[in-house]
Amino acid sequence: FCFVAFNKVMTAQYFTWYLCLLPLCSDRIQWSSRRMLMSLSLLLLSILTWLGSAFTLEMLGWRSHRQVWMASVLFFVANVNLLVAILNGYRVERMWASPSNTNTPGEGWKKKQKVKAT
């Protein structure tokens, strides 16, 4: 995501590359938070602004270089904002909890046997 956001060339193909990795961590991201919804809305607005200004430059031939540049800056800010929102909303969970009384590596994987006192 950072490579795409901070790259000096912006194409839609780059963003489809990391969308395939999103399902791997999407269950740990809080998508319904207000910050996340605002970040996604800003990203959508920036994409539409960039596409509109790029259309006027490339297809209509208008001199809208400044608008494309400002839309690119808005798009960059929206991507960084989304990255911060994802990192703030990411829940880290430990997959393997080791017992608190073991200090030896690999000790937590073995089943401890109870020793009967005679």
PDB file of C-alpha atoms in Angstrom:
ATOM      1  CA  PHE A   1       0.000   0.000   0.000  1.00  0.00           C
ATOM      2  CA  CYS A   2       2.778   2.411   0.885  1.00  0.00           C
ATOM      3  CA  PHE A   3       4.618   1.657  -2.353  1.00  0.00           C
ATOM      4  CA  VAL A   4       1.502   2.458  -4.361  1.00  0.00           C
ATOM      5  CA  ALA A   5       0.618   5.573  -2.376  1.00  0.00           C
ATOM      6  CA  PHE A   6       4.138   7.042  -2.480  1.00  0.00           C
ATOM      7  CA  ASN A   7       4.915   6.018  -6.066  1.00  0.00           C
ATOM      8  CA  LYS A   8       5.399   8.856  -8.544  1.00  0.00           C
ATOM      9  CA  VAL A   9       3.411   7.009 -11.229  1.00  0.00           C
ATOM     10  CA  MET A  10      -0.259   6.446 -10.457  1.00  0.00           C
ATOM     11  CA  THR A  11      -2.301   3.838 -12.285  1.00  0.00           C
ATOM     12  CA  ALA A  12      -5.366   1.851 -11.289  1.00  0.00           C
ATOM     13  CA  GLN A  13      -3.461  -1.393 -11.847  1.00  0.00           C
ATOM     14  CA  TYR A  14      -1.285  -0.764  -8.796  1.00  0.00           C
ATOM     15  CA  PHE A  15      -4.305  -0.537  -6.528  1.00  0.00           C
ATOM     16  CA  THR A  16      -5.731  -3.826  -7.763  1.00  0.00           C
ATOM     17  CA  TRP A  17      -2.473  -5.523  -6.741  1.00  0.00           C
ATOM     18  CA  TYR A  18      -2.992  -4.895  -3.051  1.00  0.00           C
ATOM     19  CA  LEU A  19      -6.758  -5.376  -3.133  1.00  0.00           C
ATOM     20  CA  CYS A  20      -6.152  -9.114  -3.514  1.00  0.00           C
ATOM     21  CA  LEU A  21      -4.300  -9.062  -0.162  1.00  0.00           C
ATOM     22  CA  LEU A  22      -7.080  -7.228   1.657  1.00  0.00           C
ATOM     23  CA  PRO A  23      -9.127 -10.346   2.568  1.00  0.00           C
ATOM     24  CA  LEU A  24      -6.143 -11.715   4.489  1.00  0.00           C
ATOM     25  CA  CYS A  25      -6.316  -8.949   7.080  1.00  0.00           C
ATOM     26  CA  SER A  26      -9.832  -7.559   6.656  1.00  0.00           C
ATOM     27  CA  ASP A  27     -11.213  -9.415   9.663  1.00  0.00           C
ATOM     28  CA  ARG A  28      -8.777  -7.542  11.918  1.00  0.00           C
ATOM     29  CA  ILE A  29      -9.594  -4.060  10.600  1.00  0.00           C
ATOM     30  CA  GLN A  30     -12.431  -2.059  12.143  1.00  0.00           C
ATOM     31  CA  TRP A  31     -14.262  -1.043   8.962  1.00  0.00           C
ATOM     32  CA  SER A  32     -17.318   0.397  10.666  1.00  0.00           C
ATOM     33  CA  SER A  33     -15.538   3.100  12.640  1.00  0.00           C
ATOM     34  CA  ARG A  34     -16.314   6.717  11.847  1.00  0.00           C
ATOM     35  CA  ARG A  35     -12.672   7.432  10.997  1.00  0.00           C
ATOM     36  CA  MET A  36     -12.564   4.572   8.484  1.00  0.00           C
ATOM     37  CA  LEU A  37     -15.802   5.631   6.802  1.00  0.00           C
ATOM     38  CA  MET A  38     -14.560   9.219   6.504  1.00  0.00           C
ATOM     39  CA  SER A  39     -11.247   8.020   5.062  1.00  0.00           C
ATOM     40  CA  LEU A  40     -12.964   5.804   2.503  1.00  0.00           C
ATOM     41  CA  SER A  41     -15.319   8.653   1.559  1.00  0.00           C
ATOM     42  CA  LEU A  42     -12.356  10.991   1.077  1.00  0.00           C
ATOM     43  CA  LEU A  43     -10.634   8.375  -1.069  1.00  0.00           C
ATOM     44  CA  LEU A  44     -13.734   7.969  -3.250  1.00  0.00           C
ATOM     45  CA  LEU A  45     -14.043  11.739  -3.626  1.00  0.00           C
ATOM     46  CA  SER A  46     -10.374  12.046  -4.568  1.00  0.00           C
ATOM     47  CA  ILE A  47     -10.641   9.243  -7.136  1.00  0.00           C
ATOM     48  CA  LEU A  48     -13.659  10.871  -8.765  1.00  0.00           C
ATOM     49  CA  THR A  49     -11.944  14.272  -8.758  1.00  0.00           C
ATOM     50  CA  TRP A  50      -8.794  12.834 -10.307  1.00  0.00           C
ATOM     51  CA  LEU A  51     -10.698  10.889 -12.960  1.00  0.00           C
ATOM     52  CA  GLY A  52     -12.772  13.932 -13.878  1.00  0.00           C
ATOM     53  CA  SER A  53      -9.792  16.237 -14.214  1.00  0.00           C
ATOM     54  CA  ALA A  54      -7.769  13.621 -16.108  1.00  0.00           C
ATOM     55  CA  PHE A  55     -10.702  13.144 -18.507  1.00  0.00           C
ATOM     56  CA  THR A  56     -10.809  16.857 -19.285  1.00  0.00           C
ATOM     57  CA  LEU A  57      -7.065  16.870 -19.961  1.00  0.00           C
ATOM     58  CA  GLU A  58      -6.756  13.674 -21.996  1.00  0.00           C
ATOM     59  CA  MET A  59     -10.077  13.342 -23.806  1.00  0.00           C
ATOM     60  CA  LEU A  60     -11.338  16.893 -24.143  1.00  0.00           C
ATOM     61  CA  GLY A  61      -7.937  18.484 -24.604  1.00  0.00           C
ATOM     62  CA  TRP A  62      -8.538  21.228 -22.049  1.00  0.00           C
ATOM     63  CA  ARG A  63      -5.591  22.834 -20.321  1.00  0.00           C
ATOM     64  CA  SER A  64      -6.312  21.410 -16.900  1.00  0.00           C
ATOM     65  CA  HIS A  65      -2.822  20.482 -15.765  1.00  0.00           C
ATOM     66  CA  ARG A  66      -3.182  22.413 -12.524  1.00  0.00           C
ATOM     67  CA  GLN A  67      -6.472  20.661 -11.704  1.00  0.00           C
ATOM     68  CA  VAL A  68      -4.901  17.260 -12.381  1.00  0.00           C
ATOM     69  CA  TRP A  69      -1.995  18.159 -10.120  1.00  0.00           C
ATOM     70  CA  MET A  70      -4.311  19.348  -7.323  1.00  0.00           C
ATOM     71  CA  ALA A  71      -6.432  16.203  -7.716  1.00  0.00           C
ATOM     72  CA  SER A  72      -3.243  14.119  -7.491  1.00  0.00           C
ATOM     73  CA  VAL A  73      -2.269  15.877  -4.258  1.00  0.00           C
ATOM     74  CA  LEU A  74      -5.776  15.250  -2.881  1.00  0.00           C
ATOM     75  CA  PHE A  75      -5.506  11.596  -3.943  1.00  0.00           C
ATOM     76  CA  PHE A  76      -2.150  11.245  -2.178  1.00  0.00           C
ATOM     77  CA  VAL A  77      -3.508  12.835   1.003  1.00  0.00           C
ATOM     78  CA  ALA A  78      -6.550  10.542   0.882  1.00  0.00           C
ATOM     79  CA  ASN A  79      -4.328   7.455   0.524  1.00  0.00           C
ATOM     80  CA  VAL A  80      -2.107   8.458   3.437  1.00  0.00           C
ATOM     81  CA  ASN A  81      -5.211   9.234   5.503  1.00  0.00           C
ATOM     82  CA  LEU A  82      -6.630   5.787   4.699  1.00  0.00           C
ATOM     83  CA  LEU A  83      -3.317   4.145   5.600  1.00  0.00           C
ATOM     84  CA  VAL A  84      -3.330   5.886   8.993  1.00  0.00           C
ATOM     85  CA  ALA A  85      -6.967   4.880   9.555  1.00  0.00           C
ATOM     86  CA  ILE A  86      -6.192   1.241   8.706  1.00  0.00           C
ATOM     87  CA  LEU A  87      -3.168   1.177  11.013  1.00  0.00           C
ATOM     88  CA  ASN A  88      -5.120   2.803  13.851  1.00  0.00           C
ATOM     89  CA  GLY A  89      -8.055   0.429  13.394  1.00  0.00           C
ATOM     90  CA  TYR A  90      -5.992  -2.738  13.107  1.00  0.00           C
ATOM     91  CA  ARG A  91      -6.476  -5.189  15.969  1.00  0.00           C
ATOM     92  CA  VAL A  92      -3.422  -7.254  16.791  1.00  0.00           C
ATOM     93  CA  GLU A  93      -4.204 -10.663  18.210  1.00  0.00           C
ATOM     94  CA  ARG A  94      -1.723 -13.214  19.436  1.00  0.00           C
ATOM     95  CA  MET A  95      -2.173 -16.452  17.595  1.00  0.00           C
ATOM     96  CA  TRP A  96      -0.229 -18.621  20.020  1.00  0.00           C
ATOM     97  CA  ALA A  97      -0.304 -17.824  23.688  1.00  0.00           C
ATOM     98  CA  SER A  98       2.563 -19.338  25.559  1.00  0.00           C
ATOM     99  CA  PRO A  99       2.067 -20.354  29.187  1.00  0.00           C
ATOM    100  CA  SER A 100       3.385 -17.798  31.632  1.00  0.00           C
ATOM    101  CA  ASN A 101       5.439 -20.279  33.642  1.00  0.00           C
ATOM    102  CA  THR A 102       7.610 -21.601  30.809  1.00  0.00           C
ATOM    103  CA  ASN A 103      10.862 -19.961  29.874  1.00  0.00           C
ATOM    104  CA  THR A 104      12.267 -22.710  27.685  1.00  0.00           C
ATOM    105  CA  PRO A 105      11.676 -22.436  23.923  1.00  0.00           C
ATOM    106  CA  GLY A 106       9.315 -25.143  22.756  1.00  0.00           C
ATOM    107  CA  GLU A 107       8.185 -25.924  26.278  1.00  0.00           C
ATOM    108  CA  GLY A 108       4.718 -24.489  25.711  1.00  0.00           C
ATOM    109  CA  TRP A 109       3.956 -26.987  22.944  1.00  0.00           C
ATOM    110  CA  LYS A 110       4.399 -30.046  25.099  1.00  0.00           C
ATOM    111  CA  LYS A 111       1.597 -31.358  27.225  1.00  0.00           C
ATOM    112  CA  LYS A 112       2.659 -31.256  30.840  1.00  0.00           C
ATOM    113  CA  GLN A 113       2.137 -34.383  32.866  1.00  0.00           C
ATOM    114  CA  LYS A 114       1.078 -34.116  36.437  1.00  0.00           C
ATOM    115  CA  VAL A 115       3.429 -35.708  38.915  1.00  0.00           C
ATOM    116  CA  LYS A 116       1.647 -37.569  41.708  1.00  0.00           C
ATOM    117  CA  ALA A 117       3.193 -37.240  45.125  1.00  0.00           C
ATOM    118  CA  THR A 118       3.726 -40.575  46.880  1.00  0.00           C
TER     119      THR A 118
END
